[in-house]
Structures are given as structure tokens and as C-alpha cells.
CSV table of C-alpha atoms in Angstrom, one decimal:
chain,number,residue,atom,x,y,z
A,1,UNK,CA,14.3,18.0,-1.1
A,2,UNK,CA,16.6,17.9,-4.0
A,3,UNK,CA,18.3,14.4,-2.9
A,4,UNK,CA,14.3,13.3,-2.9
A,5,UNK,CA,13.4,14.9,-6.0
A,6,UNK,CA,16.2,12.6,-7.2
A,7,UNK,CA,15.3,9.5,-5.9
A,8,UNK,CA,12.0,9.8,-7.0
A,9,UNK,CA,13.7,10.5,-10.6
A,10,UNK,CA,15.6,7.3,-10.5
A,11,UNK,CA,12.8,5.4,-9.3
A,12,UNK,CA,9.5,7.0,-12.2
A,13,UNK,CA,12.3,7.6,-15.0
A,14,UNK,CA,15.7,5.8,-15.2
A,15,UNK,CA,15.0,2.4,-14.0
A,16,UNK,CA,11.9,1.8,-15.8
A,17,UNK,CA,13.8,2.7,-18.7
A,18,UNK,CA,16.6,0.3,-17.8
A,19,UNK,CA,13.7,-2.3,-17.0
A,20,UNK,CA,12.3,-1.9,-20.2
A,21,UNK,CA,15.0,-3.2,-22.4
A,22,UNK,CA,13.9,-6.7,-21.0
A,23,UNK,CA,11.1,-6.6,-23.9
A,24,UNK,CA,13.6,-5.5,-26.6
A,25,UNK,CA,12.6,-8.5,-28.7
A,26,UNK,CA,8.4,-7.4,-28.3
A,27,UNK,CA,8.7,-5.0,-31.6
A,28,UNK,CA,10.9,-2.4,-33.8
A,29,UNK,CA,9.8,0.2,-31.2
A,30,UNK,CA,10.9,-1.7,-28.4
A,31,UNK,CA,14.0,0.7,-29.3
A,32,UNK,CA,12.7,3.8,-28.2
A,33,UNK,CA,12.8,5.5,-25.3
A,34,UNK,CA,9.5,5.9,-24.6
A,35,UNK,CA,7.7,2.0,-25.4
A,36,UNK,CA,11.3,1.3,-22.8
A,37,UNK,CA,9.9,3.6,-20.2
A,38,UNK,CA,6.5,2.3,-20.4
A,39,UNK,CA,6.8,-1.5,-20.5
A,40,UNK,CA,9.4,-1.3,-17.3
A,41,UNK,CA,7.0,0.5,-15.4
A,42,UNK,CA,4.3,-1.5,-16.3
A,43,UNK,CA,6.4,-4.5,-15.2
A,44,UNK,CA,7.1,-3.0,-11.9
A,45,UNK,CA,3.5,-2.5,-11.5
A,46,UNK,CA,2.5,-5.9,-12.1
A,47,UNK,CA,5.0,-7.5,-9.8
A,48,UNK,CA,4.3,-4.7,-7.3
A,49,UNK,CA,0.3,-6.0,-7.6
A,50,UNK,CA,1.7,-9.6,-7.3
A,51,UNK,CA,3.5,-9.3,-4.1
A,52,UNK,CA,1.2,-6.4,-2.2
A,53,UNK,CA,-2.1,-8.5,-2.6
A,54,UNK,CA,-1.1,-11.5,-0.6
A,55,UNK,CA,0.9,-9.6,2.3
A,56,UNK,CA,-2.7,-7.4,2.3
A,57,UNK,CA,-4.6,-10.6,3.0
A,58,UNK,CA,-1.9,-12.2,5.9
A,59,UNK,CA,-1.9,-9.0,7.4
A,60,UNK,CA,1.9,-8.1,7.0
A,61,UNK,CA,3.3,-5.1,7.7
A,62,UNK,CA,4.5,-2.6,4.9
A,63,UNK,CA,7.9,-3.0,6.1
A,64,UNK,CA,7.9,-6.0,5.0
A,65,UNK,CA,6.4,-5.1,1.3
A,66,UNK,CA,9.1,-2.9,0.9
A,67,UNK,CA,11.9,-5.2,1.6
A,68,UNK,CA,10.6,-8.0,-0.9
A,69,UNK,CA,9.4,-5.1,-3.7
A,70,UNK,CA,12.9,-3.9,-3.2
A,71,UNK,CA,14.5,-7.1,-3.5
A,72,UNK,CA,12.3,-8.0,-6.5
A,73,UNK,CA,13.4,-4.3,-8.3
A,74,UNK,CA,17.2,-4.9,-7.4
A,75,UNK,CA,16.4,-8.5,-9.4
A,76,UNK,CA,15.3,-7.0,-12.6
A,77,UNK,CA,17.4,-3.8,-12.4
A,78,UNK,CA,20.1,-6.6,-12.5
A,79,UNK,CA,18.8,-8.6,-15.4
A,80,UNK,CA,18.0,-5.9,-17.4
A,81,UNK,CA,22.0,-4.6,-17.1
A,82,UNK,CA,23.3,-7.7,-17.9
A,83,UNK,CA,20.8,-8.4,-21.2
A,84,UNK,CA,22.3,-4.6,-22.0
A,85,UNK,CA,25.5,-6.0,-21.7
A,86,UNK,CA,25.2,-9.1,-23.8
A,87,UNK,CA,24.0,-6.8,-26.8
A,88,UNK,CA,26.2,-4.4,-26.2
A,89,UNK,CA,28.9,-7.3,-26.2
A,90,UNK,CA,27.0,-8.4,-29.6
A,91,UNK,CA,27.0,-4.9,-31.6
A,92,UNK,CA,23.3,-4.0,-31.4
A,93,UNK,CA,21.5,-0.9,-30.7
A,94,UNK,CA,20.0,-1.2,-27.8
A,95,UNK,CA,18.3,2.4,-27.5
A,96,UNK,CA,16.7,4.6,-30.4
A,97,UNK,CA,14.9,8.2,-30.0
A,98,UNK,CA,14.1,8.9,-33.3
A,99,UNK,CA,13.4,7.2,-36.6
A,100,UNK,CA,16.4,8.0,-39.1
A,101,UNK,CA,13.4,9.1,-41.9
A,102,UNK,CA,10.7,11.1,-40.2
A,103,UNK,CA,9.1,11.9,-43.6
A,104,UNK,CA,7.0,15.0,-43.1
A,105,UNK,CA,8.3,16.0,-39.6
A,106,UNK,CA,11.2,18.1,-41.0
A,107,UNK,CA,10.4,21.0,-42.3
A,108,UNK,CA,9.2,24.7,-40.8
A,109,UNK,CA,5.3,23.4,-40.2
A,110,UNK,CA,6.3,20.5,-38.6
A,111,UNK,CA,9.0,22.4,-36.2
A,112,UNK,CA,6.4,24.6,-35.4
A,113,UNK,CA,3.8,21.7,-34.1
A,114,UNK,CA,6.5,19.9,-32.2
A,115,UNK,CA,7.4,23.1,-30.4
A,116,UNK,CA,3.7,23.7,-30.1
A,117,UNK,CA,3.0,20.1,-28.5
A,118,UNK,CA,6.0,20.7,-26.0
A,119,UNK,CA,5.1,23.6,-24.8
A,120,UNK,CA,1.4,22.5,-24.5
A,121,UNK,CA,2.6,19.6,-22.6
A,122,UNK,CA,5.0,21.8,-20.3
A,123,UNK,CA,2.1,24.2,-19.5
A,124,UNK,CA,-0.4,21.1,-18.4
A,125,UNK,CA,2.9,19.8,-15.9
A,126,UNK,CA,2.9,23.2,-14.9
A,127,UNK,CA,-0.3,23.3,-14.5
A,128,UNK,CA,-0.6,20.1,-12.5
A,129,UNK,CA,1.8,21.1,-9.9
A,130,UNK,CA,1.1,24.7,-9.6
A,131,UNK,CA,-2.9,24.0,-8.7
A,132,UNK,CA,-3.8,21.4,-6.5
A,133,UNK,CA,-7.0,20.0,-7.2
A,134,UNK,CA,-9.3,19.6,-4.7
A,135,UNK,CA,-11.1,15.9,-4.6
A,136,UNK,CA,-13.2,14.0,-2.5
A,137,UNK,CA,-12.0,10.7,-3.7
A,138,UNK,CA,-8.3,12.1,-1.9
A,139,UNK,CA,-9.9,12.3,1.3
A,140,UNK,CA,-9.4,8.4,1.0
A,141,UNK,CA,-6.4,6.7,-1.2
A,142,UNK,CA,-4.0,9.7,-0.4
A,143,UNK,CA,-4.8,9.0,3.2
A,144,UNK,CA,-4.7,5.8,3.0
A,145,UNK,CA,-1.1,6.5,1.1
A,146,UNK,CA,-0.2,8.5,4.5
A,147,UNK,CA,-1.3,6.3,6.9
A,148,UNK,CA,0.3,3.1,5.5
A,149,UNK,CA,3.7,5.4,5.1
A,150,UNK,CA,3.4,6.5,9.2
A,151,UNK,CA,1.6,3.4,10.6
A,152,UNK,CA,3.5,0.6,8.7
A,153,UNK,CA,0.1,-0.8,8.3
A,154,UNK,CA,-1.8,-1.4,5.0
A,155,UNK,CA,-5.5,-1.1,5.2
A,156,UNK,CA,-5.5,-1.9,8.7
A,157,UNK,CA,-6.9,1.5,10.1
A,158,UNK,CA,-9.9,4.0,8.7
A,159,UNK,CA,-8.6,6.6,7.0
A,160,UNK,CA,-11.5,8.3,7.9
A,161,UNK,CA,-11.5,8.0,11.7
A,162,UNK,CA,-8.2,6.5,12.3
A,163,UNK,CA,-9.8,3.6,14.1
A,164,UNK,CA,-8.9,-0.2,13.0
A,165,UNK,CA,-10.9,-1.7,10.4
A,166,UNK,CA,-11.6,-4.8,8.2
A,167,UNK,CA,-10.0,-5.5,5.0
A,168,UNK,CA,-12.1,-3.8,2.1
A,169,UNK,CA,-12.0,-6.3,-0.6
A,170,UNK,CA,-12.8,-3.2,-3.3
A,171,UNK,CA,-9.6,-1.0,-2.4
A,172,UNK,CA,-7.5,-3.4,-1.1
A,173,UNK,CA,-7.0,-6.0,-4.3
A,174,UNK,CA,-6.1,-2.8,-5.9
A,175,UNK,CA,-3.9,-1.3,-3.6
A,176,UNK,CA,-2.4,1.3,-5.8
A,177,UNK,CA,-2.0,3.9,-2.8
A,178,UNK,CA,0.2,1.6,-1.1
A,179,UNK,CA,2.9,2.3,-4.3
A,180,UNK,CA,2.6,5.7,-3.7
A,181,UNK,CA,3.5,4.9,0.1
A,182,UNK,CA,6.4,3.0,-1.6
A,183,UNK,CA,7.8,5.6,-3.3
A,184,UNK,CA,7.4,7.7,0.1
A,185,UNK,CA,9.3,5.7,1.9
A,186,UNK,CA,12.3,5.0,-0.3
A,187,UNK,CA,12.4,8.1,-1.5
A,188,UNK,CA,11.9,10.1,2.2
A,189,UNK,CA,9.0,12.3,1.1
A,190,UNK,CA,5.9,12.2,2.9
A,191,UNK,CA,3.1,10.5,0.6
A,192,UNK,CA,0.8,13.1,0.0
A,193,UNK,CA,3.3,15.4,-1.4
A,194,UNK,CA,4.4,12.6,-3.9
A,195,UNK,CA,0.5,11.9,-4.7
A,196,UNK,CA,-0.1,15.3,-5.5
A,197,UNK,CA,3.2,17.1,-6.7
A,198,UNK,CA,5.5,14.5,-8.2
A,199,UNK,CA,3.0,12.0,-9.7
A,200,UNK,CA,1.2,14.4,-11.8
A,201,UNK,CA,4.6,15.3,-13.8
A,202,UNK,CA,5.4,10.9,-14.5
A,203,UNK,CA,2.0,9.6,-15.2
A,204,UNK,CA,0.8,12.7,-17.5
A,205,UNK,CA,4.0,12.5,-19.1
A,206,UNK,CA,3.7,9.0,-19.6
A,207,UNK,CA,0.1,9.5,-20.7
A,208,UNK,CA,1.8,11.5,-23.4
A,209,UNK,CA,4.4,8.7,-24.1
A,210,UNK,CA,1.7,5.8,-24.7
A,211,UNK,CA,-0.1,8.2,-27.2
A,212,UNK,CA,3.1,8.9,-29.0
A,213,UNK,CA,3.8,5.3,-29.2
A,214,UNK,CA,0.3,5.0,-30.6
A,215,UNK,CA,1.3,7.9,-33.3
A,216,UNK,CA,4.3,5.9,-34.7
A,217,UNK,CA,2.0,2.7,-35.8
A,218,UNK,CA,-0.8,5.2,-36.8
A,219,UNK,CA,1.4,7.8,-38.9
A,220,UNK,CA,4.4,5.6,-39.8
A,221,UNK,CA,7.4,7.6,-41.3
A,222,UNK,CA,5.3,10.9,-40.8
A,223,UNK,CA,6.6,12.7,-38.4
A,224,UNK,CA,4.5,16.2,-39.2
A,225,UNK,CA,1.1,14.1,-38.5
A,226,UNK,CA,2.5,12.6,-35.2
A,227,UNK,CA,2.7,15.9,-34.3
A,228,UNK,CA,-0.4,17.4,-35.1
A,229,UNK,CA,-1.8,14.0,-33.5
A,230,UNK,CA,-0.2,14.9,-30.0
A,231,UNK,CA,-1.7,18.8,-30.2
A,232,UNK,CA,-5.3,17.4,-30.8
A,233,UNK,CA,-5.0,15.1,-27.9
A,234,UNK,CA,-3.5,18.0,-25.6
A,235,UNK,CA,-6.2,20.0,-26.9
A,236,UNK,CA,-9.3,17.8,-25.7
A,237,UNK,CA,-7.0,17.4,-22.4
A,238,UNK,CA,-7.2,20.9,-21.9
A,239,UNK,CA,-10.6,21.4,-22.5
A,240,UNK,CA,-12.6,17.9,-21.4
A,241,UNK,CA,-13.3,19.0,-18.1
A,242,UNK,CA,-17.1,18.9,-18.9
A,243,UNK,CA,-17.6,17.0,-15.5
A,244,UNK,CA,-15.4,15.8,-12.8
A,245,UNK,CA,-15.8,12.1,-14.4
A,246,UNK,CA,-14.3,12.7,-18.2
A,247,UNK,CA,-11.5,11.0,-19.1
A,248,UNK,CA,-9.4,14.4,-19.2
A,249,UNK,CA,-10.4,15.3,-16.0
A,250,UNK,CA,-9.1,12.2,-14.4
A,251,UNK,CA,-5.7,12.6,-16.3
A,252,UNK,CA,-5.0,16.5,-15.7
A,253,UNK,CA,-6.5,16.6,-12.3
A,254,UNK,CA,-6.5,13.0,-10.5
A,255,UNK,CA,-3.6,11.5,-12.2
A,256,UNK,CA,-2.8,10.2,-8.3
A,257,UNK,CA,-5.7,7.5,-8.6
A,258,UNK,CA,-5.8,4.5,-9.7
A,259,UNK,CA,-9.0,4.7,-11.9
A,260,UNK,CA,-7.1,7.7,-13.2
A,261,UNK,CA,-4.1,5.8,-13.8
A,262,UNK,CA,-6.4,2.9,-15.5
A,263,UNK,CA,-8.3,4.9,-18.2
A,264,UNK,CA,-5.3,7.7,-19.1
A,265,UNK,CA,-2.2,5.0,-19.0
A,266,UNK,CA,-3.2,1.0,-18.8
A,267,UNK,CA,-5.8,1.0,-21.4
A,268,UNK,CA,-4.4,3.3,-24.1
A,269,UNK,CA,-1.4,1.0,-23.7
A,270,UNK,CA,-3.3,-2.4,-23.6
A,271,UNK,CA,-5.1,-0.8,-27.2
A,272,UNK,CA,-1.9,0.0,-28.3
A,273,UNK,CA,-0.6,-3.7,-27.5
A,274,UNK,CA,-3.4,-5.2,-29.0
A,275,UNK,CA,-2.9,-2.7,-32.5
A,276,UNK,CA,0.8,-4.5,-32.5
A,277,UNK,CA,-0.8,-7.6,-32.0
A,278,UNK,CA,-3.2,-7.6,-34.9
A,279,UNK,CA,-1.0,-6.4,-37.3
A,280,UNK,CA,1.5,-9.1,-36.5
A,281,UNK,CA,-1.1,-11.7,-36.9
A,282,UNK,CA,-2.1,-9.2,-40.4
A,283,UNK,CA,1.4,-9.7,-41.9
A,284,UNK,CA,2.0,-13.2,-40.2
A,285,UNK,CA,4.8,-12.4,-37.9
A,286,UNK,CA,6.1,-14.3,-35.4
A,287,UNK,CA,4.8,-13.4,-32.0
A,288,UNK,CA,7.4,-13.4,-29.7
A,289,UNK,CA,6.8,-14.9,-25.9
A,290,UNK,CA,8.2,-11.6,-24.2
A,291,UNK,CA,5.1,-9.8,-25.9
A,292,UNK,CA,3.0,-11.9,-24.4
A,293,UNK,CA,4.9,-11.3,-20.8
A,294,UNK,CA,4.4,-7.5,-21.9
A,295,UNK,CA,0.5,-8.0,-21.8
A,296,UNK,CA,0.0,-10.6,-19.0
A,297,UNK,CA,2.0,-7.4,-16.9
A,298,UNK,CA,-0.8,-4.6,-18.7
A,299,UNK,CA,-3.6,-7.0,-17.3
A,300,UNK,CA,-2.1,-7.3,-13.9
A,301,UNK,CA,-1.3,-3.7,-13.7
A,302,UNK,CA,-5.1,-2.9,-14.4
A,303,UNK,CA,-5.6,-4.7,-11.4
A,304,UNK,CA,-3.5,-2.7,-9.1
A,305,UNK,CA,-5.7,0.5,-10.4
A,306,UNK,CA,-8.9,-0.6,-9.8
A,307,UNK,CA,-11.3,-3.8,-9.3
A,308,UNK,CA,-12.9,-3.2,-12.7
A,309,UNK,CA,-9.9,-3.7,-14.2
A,310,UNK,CA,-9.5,-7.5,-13.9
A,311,UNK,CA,-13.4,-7.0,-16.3
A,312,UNK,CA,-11.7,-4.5,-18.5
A,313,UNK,CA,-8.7,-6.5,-19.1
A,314,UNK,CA,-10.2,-9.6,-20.2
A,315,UNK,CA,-12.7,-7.5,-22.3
A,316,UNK,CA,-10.2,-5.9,-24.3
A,317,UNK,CA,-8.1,-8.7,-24.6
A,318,UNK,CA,-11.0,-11.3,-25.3
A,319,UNK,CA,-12.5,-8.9,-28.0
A,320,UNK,CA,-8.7,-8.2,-29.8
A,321,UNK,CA,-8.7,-12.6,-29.6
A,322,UNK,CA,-11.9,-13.2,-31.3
A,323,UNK,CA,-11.3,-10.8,-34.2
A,324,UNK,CA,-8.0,-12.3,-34.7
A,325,UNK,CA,-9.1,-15.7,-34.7
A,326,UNK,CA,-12.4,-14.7,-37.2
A,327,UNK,CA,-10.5,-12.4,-39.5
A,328,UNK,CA,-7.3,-13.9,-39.8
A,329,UNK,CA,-8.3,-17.4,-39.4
A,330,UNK,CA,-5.4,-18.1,-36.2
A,331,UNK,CA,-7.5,-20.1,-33.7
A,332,UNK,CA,-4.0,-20.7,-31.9
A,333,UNK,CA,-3.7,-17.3,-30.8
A,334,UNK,CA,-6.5,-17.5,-28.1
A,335,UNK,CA,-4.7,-19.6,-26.2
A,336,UNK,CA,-1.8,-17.5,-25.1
A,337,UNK,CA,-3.6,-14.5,-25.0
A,338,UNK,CA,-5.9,-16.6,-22.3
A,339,UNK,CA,-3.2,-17.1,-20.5
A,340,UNK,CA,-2.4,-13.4,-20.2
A,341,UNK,CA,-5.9,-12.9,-18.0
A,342,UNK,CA,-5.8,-15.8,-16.1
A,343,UNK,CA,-4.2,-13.4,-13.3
A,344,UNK,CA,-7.5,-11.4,-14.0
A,345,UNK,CA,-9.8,-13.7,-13.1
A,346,UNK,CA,-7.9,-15.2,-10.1
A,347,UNK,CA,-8.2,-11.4,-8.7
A,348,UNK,CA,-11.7,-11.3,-9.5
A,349,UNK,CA,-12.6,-14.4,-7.7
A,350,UNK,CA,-10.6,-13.5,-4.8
A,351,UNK,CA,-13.0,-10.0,-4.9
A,352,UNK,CA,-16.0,-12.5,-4.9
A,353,UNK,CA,-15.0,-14.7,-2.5
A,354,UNK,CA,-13.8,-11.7,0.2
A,355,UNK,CA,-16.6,-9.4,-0.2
């Protein structure tokens, strides 16, 4: 158990990190820890999306996803070392956990929320692995996690029956279960203990992490309202479980799912993109082309959660266009951000032209 526990470290924590360094030149931030850990992950995720969707549709065994997922992990993992190397070669920081001025985070109050937030946020992991919630939805994509881990199929038998079935255009262009089959298998754990006991722990965390990154361009150089930022939002986690279908229901109790996964991790961090977008275009920055990378891989990855995603995506990103184009008069930016969804819509006619 320990050896797996460790495997599945590597896999959530230390090699998105290392990933993440690929989009060093994105932003400032693209020095800490946390934007590292999200934007390899979110990489991952979009390649994983671009390589499951077509061996879904030919009817390929999961064997074979693993061995080209693998292959296209070792790839990056390599790239990413050797880009560390050549800064590290050139004098430049290539990792940063803390601003050098934090402005109002020293001090007793501002101890005292930071403390507050991380105990907050260790009771909820706690929480999450200690109770398991009990969901319909599970009766599906965590058996469908199981089954593709045991049968070597994906989306080839019922997960209700166990009887073969037709492709379901709906789950399987978003075939998010089938990474938590991945992790299964490399890692040796059976599926539905990584959906429901590991999982939890990385995507609230990381929940956490896209929030915090949103705190540094909200509170810049003010460390003290970061942290009181952080509380509030552990605060309506812990108590916006209204209904089964709140936003904070889906994080604390069905992180597993995609659609969980969607409206706790890929939006917040497609708004928080689009935030660094605008005020790039606000202060007329250069935009560099690894940003754009960084979002084409948020829209993709809001495929692999759900069908609605490829709609969301473009939304979001269509919207954060038009306002830059009308406010700050830079018609040329609609271009690359179009580029960015085309992967979108490709997915969405594929769901049209399936179903």
C-alpha cells in the first residue's frame, strides 16, 4: 500500500510540478509552486483527452492507452528536465514559494489566518477520506473506472449489467474515468479505491491551489487578505451543501467526477487565465505563445470532464475575447484565442455526429 501511495504521489504531485515548468515563460507566477503544479496537470489532462478519444472510437484496448499515455508522459517529463537544466545552466530561478514582500501577511493576525486556512483545509482532506460519500452518479464512472482497469476494455461493456454495449457518445468523448483507471493501473491500486480515497486529497487540494493563484493577482503584495480570502472560500465549502448539485457539494463530496472536476478546478483556472490575459492586454504586454498552449490545454481538459465543456470553454474564452477586443481596442487577439477552442468544437461535432 505504501509503494502505491507513492506512485500515486509521483504521478498527482511531483511530475506535474516538473511538467509545469514548460510554461515558465506564461507569467511572474509561473514561478510558484502551485500555477507549476496546475498547468502540468492540466497538460497531462489535455494530451490524455487527445490520445483516449480516438483509441475509444477504433475500439482499442486500454493496454494500449496506457502504453502511448505513458510514452507521451516519459516525453514531457524529459523536456521539462532538460528546459530545467538549460536555466539552471543560465543562473535563473526556476522555482519560487513565496513572494520576498508579502505586505500584510506577517504579522500575529495574519499568522493566525494562515494557520486557520491550513487547518481548515486539513480537516476537509480529512474529511474526504474519512466519509465516503454515497452517490448515484458512482454507480456509473467509478465502475466504469473498474471495469476498464479489470477488462482492459473502455466503454465496451455496461457497467450496469456487465453485458457489451455501444459507444455512448455523452461519457465516452469525456472519458475522465478511464484516467482514474490509469492511475490504477500504473500505480497497482484497484480504481475505486483511487476514485474515492486518493483523489479527494489532489483535486481538493488543487481546488485550493487555483484559488490561491487567484488570491495573488486579486491581493497583490498582501499576504494577510490572501489569507482571509482562502478561509471565506473554505467557509462556503464547508457549508454549500444546500443540495447535492451546489458547486461545494461537487468539490468536497464528488471530487472523483468529471463535472466535479470541471466546475471546482478547469473553470476557476480558465477565469483565472483569462484575468492574466486581460491584464496583459490592460498594461500592453507581450502575450507569450506558451500562454496560449496553457489555454488551448484548459479547453481540452474541460473536455475530458464533461460534454458541456467543449460549450463552456468557448463561452468563457469567446466572452474574455470580445471584451478585450471592445475595451482595449486589440482586434488581433481573437485570433489566437480562436485557435485555443478549435479542439472544442472538433469534440462537439464529433458528439453531434455520433449521437
Amino acid at each position: 500500500m505504501c509503494g502505491q501511495l507513492f506512485l500515486l504521489a509521483l504521478l498527482l504531485l511531483a511530475v506535474p510540478a516538473v511538467i509545469g515548468g514548460l510554461f515558465y515563460k506564461v507569467d511572474k507566477l509561473a514561478e510558484n509552486l502551485f500555477f507549476r503544479w496546475a498547468g502540468g496537470q492540466f497538460l497531462l489532462w489535455a494530451g490524455f483527452q487527445l490520445i483516449c478519444v480516438p483509441l475509444i472510437l477504433k475500439e482499442e484496448s486500454f493496454s494500449r492507452l496506457v502504453q502511448l499515455f505513458s510514452g507521451y508522459l516519459a516525453a514531457l517529463m524529459l523536456l521539462a528536465a532538460a528546459v530545467e537544466i538549460q536555466r539552471l545552466v543560465k543562473g535563473k530561478r526556476v522555482l519560487r514559494f513565496s513572494e520576498k514582500k508579502t505586505g500584510g501577511g506577517k504579522g500575529v493576525s495574519g499568522t493566525l489566518l494562515w494557520i486557520l486556512f491550513w487547518g481548515v483545509l486539513l480537516f476537509q482532506l480529512l474529511q474526504a477520506v474519512r466519509l465516503s460519500y454515497a452517490d448515484t452518479d458512482d454507480a456509473f464512472y467509478v465502475a466504469i473506472s473498474s471495469i476498464t482497469q479489470e477488462s482492459d476494455t473502455m466503454y465496451q461493456v455496461l457497467p450496469y449489467t456487465g453485458g457489451a454495449t455501444q459507444l455512448d457518445a455523452r461519457h465516452g468523448l469525456a472519458p475522465f474515468p478511464i484516467w482514474i483507471s490509469f492511475l490504477g493501473r500504473l500505480s497497482g491500486m484497484p480504481a475505486v479505491t483511487v476514485a474515492k480515497v486518493v483523489l479527494p486529497v489532489a483535486l481538493i487540494s488543487m481546488a485550493y491551489a487555483v484559488y490561491y493563484l487567484f488570491a495573488r493577482v486579486l491581493f497583490p503584495g498582501k499576504g494577510r487578505q490572501r489569507a482571509l480570502f482562502l478561509v471565506f472560500a473554505e467557509l462556503l465549502v464547508l457549508f454549500g451543501n444546500q443540495s447535492i448539485y451546489t458547486a461545494e457539494n461537487f468539490l468536497i463530496a464528488r471530487s472523483r467526477q468529471g463535472k466535479a472536476a470541471l466546475g471546482s478546478i478547469v473553470i476557476p483556472f480558465l477565469l483565472f487565465c483569462l484575468l492574466l490575459f486581460l491584464r496583459k492586454i490592460q498594461q500592453k504586454e507581450r502575450i507569450p505563445v506558451s500562454f496560449y498552449f496553457l489555454m488551448g490545454a484548459v479547453t481540452v481538459t474541460g473536455c475530458l470532464c464533461s460534454t458541456l465543456g467543449a460549450l463552456l470553454m468557448c463561452m468563457a474564452v469567446g466572452i474574455a475575447g470580445l471584451l478585450g477586443t471592445v475595451c482595449y481596442k486589440r482586434l488581433q487577439v481573437l485570433f489566437p484565442l480562436a485557435a485555443c477552442c478549435v479542439p472544442c468544437v472538433v469534440f462537439a461535432v464529433l458528439y453531434l455526429v455520433i449521437d
